[in-house]
Amino acid sequence: MLKIFLLKLNRIFAKIFPFAININGIKIYYDSFDRFIAIILWKLNILEKYELIIFKKFLKDGMVFIDVGANMGIYSFIASKKLEKSSAVETCVKN
């Protein structure tokens, strides 16, 4: 029952809102309501706030960054802005 409700919510949501949000010059696409909420929380600096601060301090020039299981790729986007070489690997076709 909940799954059917969420599928209907996603269909309605897709008709109302755009499928991309710009965060710090990076256009992030999403395909469902829960992804939209996560992106908004990242944009408002609420989701993973402290983890991202530590991550940004950890990155240094010359490092090679590999994001295995990249999910939405927020860390990959940040690394790609700061480092010359970065890669993202998503092991699941449907996430």
C-alpha positions as a LaTeX table, in Angstrom:
\begin{tabular}{lrrr}
\hline
Residue & $x$ (\AA) & $y$ (\AA) & $z$ (\AA) \\
\hline
Met1 & 0.00 & 0.00 & 0.00 \\
Leu2 & 2.77 & 2.43 & 0.92 \\
Lys3 & 4.72 & 1.50 & $-2.19$ \\
Ile4 & 1.73 & 2.30 & $-4.42$ \\
Phe5 & 1.24 & 5.62 & $-2.63$ \\
Leu6 & 4.91 & 6.55 & $-3.13$ \\
Leu7 & 4.79 & 5.62 & $-6.81$ \\
Lys8 & 1.74 & 7.85 & $-7.30$ \\
Leu9 & 3.42 & 10.64 & $-5.34$ \\
Asn10 & 6.49 & 10.39 & $-7.59$ \\
Arg11 & 4.33 & 10.64 & $-10.74$ \\
Ile12 & 2.53 & 13.74 & $-9.44$ \\
Phe13 & 5.78 & 15.25 & $-8.23$ \\
Ala14 & 7.44 & 14.69 & $-11.62$ \\
Lys15 & 4.75 & 16.77 & $-13.34$ \\
Ile16 & 5.09 & 19.72 & $-10.95$ \\
Phe17 & 8.82 & 20.17 & $-10.32$ \\
Pro18 & 11.89 & 20.33 & $-12.57$ \\
Phe19 & 14.20 & 17.30 & $-12.66$ \\
Ala20 & 17.39 & 19.18 & $-11.75$ \\
Ile21 & 18.64 & 21.49 & $-9.04$ \\
Asn22 & 21.75 & 23.67 & $-9.20$ \\
Ile23 & 24.06 & 23.36 & $-6.18$ \\
Asn24 & 27.25 & 25.44 & $-6.30$ \\
Gly25 & 27.34 & 25.44 & $-10.09$ \\
Ile26 & 26.63 & 21.71 & $-10.37$ \\
Lys27 & 23.36 & 20.62 & $-11.95$ \\
Ile28 & 22.09 & 17.56 & $-10.06$ \\
Tyr29 & 19.29 & 15.50 & $-11.61$ \\
Tyr30 & 16.82 & 13.43 & $-9.61$ \\
Asp31 & 14.03 & 11.03 & $-10.47$ \\
Ser32 & 11.94 & 10.72 & $-7.32$ \\
Phe33 & 10.52 & 12.66 & $-4.42$ \\
Asp34 & 12.98 & 11.24 & $-1.85$ \\
Arg35 & 15.94 & 12.22 & $-4.05$ \\
Phe36 & 14.50 & 15.72 & $-4.37$ \\
Ile37 & 14.26 & 16.03 & $-0.57$ \\
Ala38 & 17.87 & 14.81 & $-0.16$ \\
Ile39 & 19.14 & 17.34 & $-2.71$ \\
Ile40 & 17.25 & 20.18 & $-1.04$ \\
Leu41 & 18.71 & 19.18 & 2.34 \\
Trp42 & 22.22 & 19.18 & 0.82 \\
Lys43 & 21.58 & 22.55 & $-0.80$ \\
Leu44 & 20.43 & 23.99 & 2.54 \\
Asn45 & 23.56 & 22.53 & 4.17 \\
Ile46 & 21.52 & 20.33 & 6.52 \\
Leu47 & 22.22 & 16.81 & 5.28 \\
Glu48 & 25.73 & 15.51 & 6.06 \\
Lys49 & 26.87 & 19.01 & 6.98 \\
Tyr50 & 29.79 & 18.01 & 9.21 \\
Glu51 & 30.85 & 15.08 & 7.03 \\
Leu52 & 31.12 & 17.40 & 4.04 \\
Ile53 & 33.20 & 19.93 & 6.01 \\
Ile54 & 35.67 & 17.21 & 7.02 \\
Phe55 & 35.67 & 15.78 & 3.49 \\
Lys56 & 36.49 & 19.16 & 1.92 \\
Lys57 & 39.37 & 19.69 & 4.38 \\
Phe58 & 40.72 & 16.20 & 3.68 \\
Leu59 & 40.95 & 16.66 & $-0.12$ \\
Lys60 & 44.38 & 17.83 & $-1.28$ \\
Asp61 & 45.79 & 18.66 & $-4.71$ \\
Gly62 & 47.29 & 15.63 & $-6.40$ \\
Met63 & 44.97 & 13.12 & $-4.71$ \\
Val64 & 42.99 & 10.65 & $-6.76$ \\
Phe65 & 39.45 & 10.30 & $-5.45$ \\
Ile66 & 37.29 & 7.25 & $-6.14$ \\
Asp67 & 33.70 & 7.25 & $-4.88$ \\
Val68 & 32.57 & 3.62 & $-4.82$ \\
Gly69 & 28.82 & 3.31 & $-4.39$ \\
Ala70 & 28.41 & 6.97 & $-5.31$ \\
Asn71 & 24.63 & 7.06 & $-4.80$ \\
Met72 & 23.71 & 10.61 & $-5.87$ \\
Gly73 & 27.36 & 11.59 & $-6.28$ \\
Ile74 & 27.48 & 14.61 & $-3.96$ \\
Tyr75 & 30.99 & 13.71 & $-2.79$ \\
Ser76 & 32.05 & 13.05 & $-6.38$ \\
Phe77 & 30.79 & 16.49 & $-7.44$ \\
Ile78 & 32.72 & 18.17 & $-4.64$ \\
Ala79 & 35.88 & 16.21 & $-5.45$ \\
Ser80 & 35.58 & 16.98 & $-9.17$ \\
Lys81 & 35.54 & 20.70 & $-8.39$ \\
Lys82 & 38.63 & 20.49 & $-6.17$ \\
Leu83 & 40.75 & 17.70 & $-7.69$ \\
Glu84 & 42.13 & 17.04 & $-11.16$ \\
Lys85 & 41.27 & 13.33 & $-11.10$ \\
Ser86 & 38.07 & 11.92 & $-9.65$ \\
Ser87 & 35.86 & 8.96 & $-10.46$ \\
Ala88 & 32.49 & 7.67 & $-9.32$ \\
Val89 & 31.40 & 4.03 & $-9.46$ \\
Glu90 & 27.78 & 3.02 & $-8.87$ \\
Thr91 & 27.45 & $-0.72$ & $-8.47$ \\
Cys92 & 23.64 & $-0.88$ & $-8.58$ \\
Val93 & 21.76 & $-0.25$ & $-11.81$ \\
Lys94 & 18.60 & 0.88 & $-10.03$ \\
Asn95 & 19.31 & 2.78 & $-6.82$ \\
\hline
\end{tabular}
